[in-house]
Amino acid sequence: MNQPREVLLTGAAGRIGTCLRESLPAYGYRLRCFDRLPVPGEPDAIVADLQDAAALAAAMDGVDAVVHLAGIPGEAPFGDILAANIEGTYRLYDAARAAGVPRIVHASSNHAVGFTERPADGSTVRVDTPQRPDTYYGLSKCFGENLASLYADRHGIETVSLRIGSFAPRPRSVRMLGTWLSPADCTRLVHAALTGPVAGHTVAYGISANTRAWWDLTSARALGYRPLDDAELFAADLIAELGELTAEDPEFRYLGGRFTQARP
């Protein structure tokens, strides 16, 4: 795909949205920001909910691609997840279909496979592992991936669903030595997802080049993703402070970590 110039960024006021607002323009993108909250430093941002059909239609007009981050970013009561993450994502895809937008980068999550146990041999987990959501939040990400597949097959919209790991300026836990996604690598990953070769719907894990990586980056690298950061830089200090994780600790045993213990 030729590099899109006009990109709609939903969830632009959030943590990852803020990172991308600051970093994607350097790759040549013009961003149109959308959030239900005011977006700092973006007076022209569209402040609206995903349920607002008129606002979504206006936001889609003339854009080449969408980076869809909007939604509740963690576990919540099902009714809230249903409105924001499930119905909201459906409305976004249907607005993209109506506007003829050819590509969407969809923020999925490792929690779509959260109840998957880590392989005993320490090998990385492939993107074709069956969905096993760990929460209503994870369930909503499974819905988003399946909706993307439907809209690819039925309407020809290309989607890259990014199963994002632990996005943070630096890893804060021993678990994050395997799941960390640095801000710089996050930008590289989204750029690759916007420009790389996609046939229909592609799933890719979103982590940095971690020595202790939990997930296989083959599909991400096929898009052109070249991560440069490694959580191992922080390993000695984190382990000295917090100790190693045990095999039975949910943070180590399951891909979703403590989300497998979550209650809405």
Tab-separated table of C-alpha atoms in Angstrom:
chain	number	residue	atom	x	y	z
A	1	MET	CA	0.000	0.000	0.000
A	2	ASN	CA	1.228	3.512	-0.771
A	3	GLN	CA	1.749	5.510	2.379
A	4	PRO	CA	-1.532	7.131	3.425
A	5	ARG	CA	-1.326	10.857	4.034
A	6	GLU	CA	-4.549	11.646	5.898
A	7	VAL	CA	-5.062	9.348	8.873
A	8	LEU	CA	-7.953	9.385	11.321
A	9	LEU	CA	-6.709	8.676	14.851
A	10	THR	CA	-9.473	7.639	17.254
A	11	GLY	CA	-8.786	7.628	20.964
A	12	ALA	CA	-6.354	10.457	20.280
A	13	ALA	CA	-6.377	11.693	23.887
A	14	GLY	CA	-5.365	8.332	25.363
A	15	ARG	CA	-1.894	7.066	26.279
A	16	ILE	CA	-1.068	5.448	22.947
A	17	GLY	CA	-2.991	8.126	21.067
A	18	THR	CA	-0.884	10.813	22.724
A	19	CYS	CA	2.296	8.967	21.750
A	20	LEU	CA	1.192	8.676	18.128
A	21	ARG	CA	0.010	12.296	17.928
A	22	GLU	CA	3.529	13.328	18.816
A	23	SER	CA	5.458	10.804	16.723
A	24	LEU	CA	3.526	9.839	13.561
A	25	PRO	CA	3.715	13.246	11.834
A	26	ALA	CA	7.482	12.765	11.534
A	27	TYR	CA	6.698	9.819	9.216
A	28	GLY	CA	4.783	12.129	6.893
A	29	TYR	CA	1.217	11.651	8.166
A	30	ARG	CA	-1.415	14.321	8.654
A	31	LEU	CA	-3.576	13.288	11.577
A	32	ARG	CA	-7.251	13.962	12.136
A	33	CYS	CA	-7.885	13.440	15.838
A	34	PHE	CA	-11.091	11.994	17.297
A	35	ASP	CA	-11.916	11.403	20.946
A	36	ARG	CA	-14.863	11.741	23.294
A	37	LEU	CA	-12.649	13.995	25.423
A	38	PRO	CA	-10.863	17.187	24.332
A	39	VAL	CA	-7.474	16.432	22.792
A	40	PRO	CA	-4.708	18.599	24.294
A	41	GLY	CA	-3.015	20.818	21.727
A	42	GLU	CA	-5.464	19.828	18.962
A	43	PRO	CA	-8.104	22.566	18.644
A	44	ASP	CA	-9.444	21.022	15.427
A	45	ALA	CA	-9.972	17.589	16.959
A	46	ILE	CA	-13.427	16.061	16.609
A	47	VAL	CA	-14.793	15.669	20.131
A	48	ALA	CA	-17.541	13.079	19.923
A	49	ASP	CA	-18.546	9.559	20.865
A	50	LEU	CA	-18.307	6.623	18.469
A	51	GLN	CA	-22.095	6.379	18.719
A	52	ASP	CA	-22.384	9.763	16.954
A	53	ALA	CA	-22.964	8.730	13.344
A	54	ALA	CA	-22.742	12.253	11.921
A	55	ALA	CA	-19.453	12.946	13.694
A	56	LEU	CA	-17.987	9.642	12.508
A	57	ALA	CA	-19.046	10.321	8.918
A	58	ALA	CA	-17.407	13.741	9.037
A	59	ALA	CA	-14.269	12.248	10.577
A	60	MET	CA	-13.992	9.641	7.797
A	61	ASP	CA	-14.452	12.095	4.946
A	62	GLY	CA	-11.292	12.197	2.835
A	63	VAL	CA	-9.028	10.062	5.022
A	64	ASP	CA	-6.789	7.343	3.608
A	65	ALA	CA	-6.659	5.141	6.707
A	66	VAL	CA	-7.798	4.853	10.308
A	67	VAL	CA	-5.831	4.032	13.447
A	68	HIS	CA	-8.545	2.869	15.834
A	69	LEU	CA	-7.582	3.164	19.495
A	70	ALA	CA	-10.860	4.430	20.966
A	71	GLY	CA	-12.595	2.376	23.636
A	72	ILE	CA	-12.335	1.304	27.247
A	73	PRO	CA	-8.699	0.183	27.743
A	74	GLY	CA	-9.270	-2.379	30.494
A	75	GLU	CA	-11.867	-4.513	32.226
A	76	ALA	CA	-15.270	-2.955	32.963
A	77	PRO	CA	-18.904	-4.051	33.352
A	78	PHE	CA	-20.197	-5.772	30.239
A	79	GLY	CA	-22.698	-3.032	29.394
A	80	ASP	CA	-19.921	-0.457	29.260
A	81	ILE	CA	-17.698	-2.732	27.151
A	82	LEU	CA	-20.634	-3.468	24.844
A	83	ALA	CA	-21.309	0.206	24.120
A	84	ALA	CA	-17.738	1.472	23.816
A	85	ASN	CA	-15.703	-1.432	22.474
A	86	ILE	CA	-18.179	-3.630	20.628
A	87	GLU	CA	-20.878	-1.321	19.301
A	88	GLY	CA	-18.347	1.498	18.923
A	89	THR	CA	-16.006	-0.628	16.816
A	90	TYR	CA	-18.898	-1.801	14.647
A	91	ARG	CA	-19.976	1.797	14.048
A	92	LEU	CA	-16.424	2.780	13.153
A	93	TYR	CA	-16.103	-0.036	10.614
A	94	ASP	CA	-19.422	0.718	9.026
A	95	ALA	CA	-18.556	4.401	8.729
A	96	ALA	CA	-15.240	3.422	7.107
A	97	ARG	CA	-17.113	1.170	4.689
A	98	ALA	CA	-19.517	3.959	3.741
A	99	ALA	CA	-16.629	6.394	3.204
A	100	GLY	CA	-14.535	3.933	1.178
A	101	VAL	CA	-11.586	3.961	3.591
A	102	PRO	CA	-9.253	1.157	2.438
A	103	ARG	CA	-7.270	0.343	5.593
A	104	ILE	CA	-7.740	0.258	9.358
A	105	VAL	CA	-5.142	-0.371	12.033
A	106	HIS	CA	-7.149	-1.841	14.887
A	107	ALA	CA	-5.860	-1.844	18.460
A	108	SER	CA	-6.518	-5.382	19.617
A	109	SER	CA	-4.807	-6.811	22.684
A	110	ASN	CA	-2.944	-9.804	24.061
A	111	HIS	CA	-6.058	-10.262	26.222
A	112	ALA	CA	-7.833	-11.746	23.185
A	113	VAL	CA	-5.746	-14.843	23.974
A	114	GLY	CA	-5.276	-14.125	27.674
A	115	PHE	CA	-6.281	-17.531	29.062
A	116	THR	CA	-3.723	-19.256	26.845
A	117	GLU	CA	-0.955	-20.742	29.001
A	118	ARG	CA	2.604	-19.943	28.085
A	119	PRO	CA	4.400	-22.871	26.404
A	120	ALA	CA	6.354	-25.012	28.859
A	121	ASP	CA	9.398	-24.910	26.587
A	122	GLY	CA	9.465	-21.107	26.623
A	123	SER	CA	8.774	-20.771	22.893
A	124	THR	CA	6.932	-17.750	21.546
A	125	VAL	CA	3.193	-17.895	20.864
A	126	ARG	CA	2.040	-17.629	17.251
A	127	VAL	CA	-0.730	-15.352	15.999
A	128	ASP	CA	-2.842	-18.343	14.951
A	129	THR	CA	-3.278	-19.548	18.533
A	130	PRO	CA	-7.040	-19.840	19.190
A	131	GLN	CA	-8.763	-16.883	20.820
A	132	ARG	CA	-9.169	-17.362	24.592
A	133	PRO	CA	-10.256	-14.017	26.071
A	134	ASP	CA	-9.570	-13.432	29.736
A	135	THR	CA	-12.142	-10.687	30.419
A	136	TYR	CA	-15.061	-8.841	28.849
A	137	TYR	CA	-12.356	-6.473	27.595
A	138	GLY	CA	-10.508	-9.371	25.941
A	139	LEU	CA	-13.812	-10.615	24.519
A	140	SER	CA	-14.371	-7.215	22.907
A	141	LYS	CA	-10.969	-7.494	21.225
A	142	CYS	CA	-11.922	-10.913	19.843
A	143	PHE	CA	-15.064	-9.279	18.451
A	144	GLY	CA	-12.993	-6.525	16.870
A	145	GLU	CA	-10.676	-9.022	15.193
A	146	ASN	CA	-13.610	-11.066	13.876
A	147	LEU	CA	-15.430	-7.947	12.690
A	148	ALA	CA	-12.274	-6.905	10.845
A	149	SER	CA	-12.182	-10.317	9.164
A	150	LEU	CA	-15.824	-9.965	8.093
A	151	TYR	CA	-15.314	-6.472	6.692
A	152	ALA	CA	-12.208	-7.616	4.841
A	153	ASP	CA	-14.052	-10.494	3.189
A	154	ARG	CA	-17.332	-8.698	2.569
A	155	HIS	CA	-16.232	-5.133	1.878
A	156	GLY	CA	-12.521	-5.316	1.043
A	157	ILE	CA	-11.305	-3.206	3.965
A	158	GLU	CA	-7.749	-4.180	4.866
A	159	THR	CA	-7.088	-4.400	8.600
A	160	VAL	CA	-4.073	-5.045	10.754
A	161	SER	CA	-5.183	-6.049	14.253
A	162	LEU	CA	-2.359	-5.314	16.673
A	163	ARG	CA	-2.405	-7.479	19.805
A	164	ILE	CA	-0.643	-4.883	21.904
A	165	GLY	CA	1.349	-6.076	24.905
A	166	SER	CA	2.455	-3.718	27.689
A	167	PHE	CA	2.826	-0.188	26.333
A	168	ALA	CA	4.907	2.009	28.626
A	169	PRO	CA	7.966	4.291	28.565
A	170	ARG	CA	9.876	1.521	30.348
A	171	PRO	CA	8.972	-1.900	31.787
A	172	ARG	CA	7.658	-1.717	35.351
A	173	SER	CA	7.467	-5.415	36.218
A	174	VAL	CA	9.274	-8.690	35.573
A	175	ARG	CA	6.367	-9.815	33.371
A	176	MET	CA	6.916	-6.779	31.160
A	177	LEU	CA	10.416	-7.996	30.310
A	178	GLY	CA	8.587	-10.244	27.829
A	179	THR	CA	5.556	-8.108	26.948
A	180	TRP	CA	6.909	-4.550	26.749
A	181	LEU	CA	6.178	-2.264	23.791
A	182	SER	CA	8.198	0.945	23.877
A	183	PRO	CA	6.715	4.203	22.575
A	184	ALA	CA	9.270	4.368	19.743
A	185	ASP	CA	8.586	0.784	18.686
A	186	CYS	CA	4.838	1.413	18.957
A	187	THR	CA	5.217	4.171	16.379
A	188	ARG	CA	7.324	1.926	14.141
A	189	LEU	CA	4.709	-0.813	14.418
A	190	VAL	CA	1.768	1.433	13.552
A	191	HIS	CA	3.696	2.902	10.596
A	192	ALA	CA	4.375	-0.636	9.331
A	193	ALA	CA	0.714	-1.550	9.803
A	194	LEU	CA	-0.343	1.501	7.790
A	195	THR	CA	2.017	0.824	4.888
A	196	GLY	CA	2.922	-2.873	4.834
A	197	PRO	CA	1.476	-5.569	2.549
A	198	VAL	CA	-1.884	-6.855	3.810
A	199	ALA	CA	-4.225	-9.382	2.264
A	200	GLY	CA	-7.563	-8.953	3.985
A	201	HIS	CA	-7.154	-9.186	7.747
A	202	THR	CA	-3.793	-9.675	9.449
A	203	VAL	CA	-3.080	-10.160	13.148
A	204	ALA	CA	0.265	-9.084	14.588
A	205	TYR	CA	1.603	-8.956	18.131
A	206	GLY	CA	2.745	-5.622	19.448
A	207	ILE	CA	5.932	-5.877	21.498
A	208	SER	CA	9.475	-4.610	21.256
A	209	ALA	CA	12.534	-6.719	20.357
A	210	ASN	CA	12.579	-8.236	23.843
A	211	THR	CA	15.123	-10.953	24.617
A	212	ARG	CA	12.424	-12.663	26.738
A	213	ALA	CA	9.624	-12.093	24.206
A	214	TRP	CA	6.406	-14.048	24.760
A	215	TRP	CA	4.908	-13.562	21.307
A	216	ASP	CA	6.050	-14.328	17.780
A	217	LEU	CA	6.679	-11.243	15.648
A	218	THR	CA	6.768	-12.992	12.254
A	219	SER	CA	3.567	-11.379	10.935
A	220	ALA	CA	4.593	-7.966	12.284
A	221	ARG	CA	7.997	-8.220	10.609
A	222	ALA	CA	6.292	-9.203	7.350
A	223	LEU	CA	4.620	-5.781	7.434
A	224	GLY	CA	8.038	-4.143	7.686
A	225	TYR	CA	8.193	-3.736	11.467
A	226	ARG	CA	11.759	-3.488	12.745
A	227	PRO	CA	11.720	-3.064	16.538
A	228	LEU	CA	14.826	-1.562	18.085
A	229	ASP	CA	14.193	-1.586	21.842
A	230	ASP	CA	14.721	-4.476	24.269
A	231	ALA	CA	13.353	-4.703	27.814
A	232	GLU	CA	16.449	-6.699	28.799
A	233	LEU	CA	18.167	-3.371	29.458
A	234	PHE	CA	16.004	-3.118	32.592
A	235	ALA	CA	16.082	-6.789	33.620
A	236	ALA	CA	18.777	-6.807	36.291
A	237	ASP	CA	17.284	-3.908	38.228
A	238	LEU	CA	13.704	-5.233	38.026
A	239	ILE	CA	14.628	-8.752	39.111
A	240	ALA	CA	16.798	-7.451	41.946
A	241	GLU	CA	13.903	-5.318	43.174
A	242	LEU	CA	10.948	-7.633	42.540
A	243	GLY	CA	12.367	-11.156	42.210
A	244	GLU	CA	11.671	-13.718	39.506
A	245	LEU	CA	8.108	-14.831	38.730
A	246	THR	CA	7.150	-18.398	39.674
A	247	ALA	CA	5.638	-20.794	37.149
A	248	GLU	CA	2.261	-20.785	38.926
A	249	ASP	CA	1.978	-17.017	39.249
A	250	PRO	CA	-0.824	-15.891	36.864
A	251	GLU	CA	1.447	-13.055	35.735
A	252	PHE	CA	3.831	-15.691	34.349
A	253	ARG	CA	1.550	-18.641	33.615
A	254	TYR	CA	-1.055	-16.972	31.380
A	255	LEU	CA	-0.618	-14.651	28.429
A	256	GLY	CA	-3.156	-12.321	30.016
A	257	GLY	CA	-1.422	-12.273	33.387
A	258	ARG	CA	-3.475	-10.814	36.214
A	259	PHE	CA	-6.379	-10.131	33.827
A	260	THR	CA	-7.244	-13.828	34.217
A	261	GLN	CA	-8.061	-13.001	37.849
A	262	ALA	CA	-9.996	-9.801	37.053
A	263	ARG	CA	-13.589	-9.169	38.023
A	264	PRO	CA	-15.660	-6.392	36.419
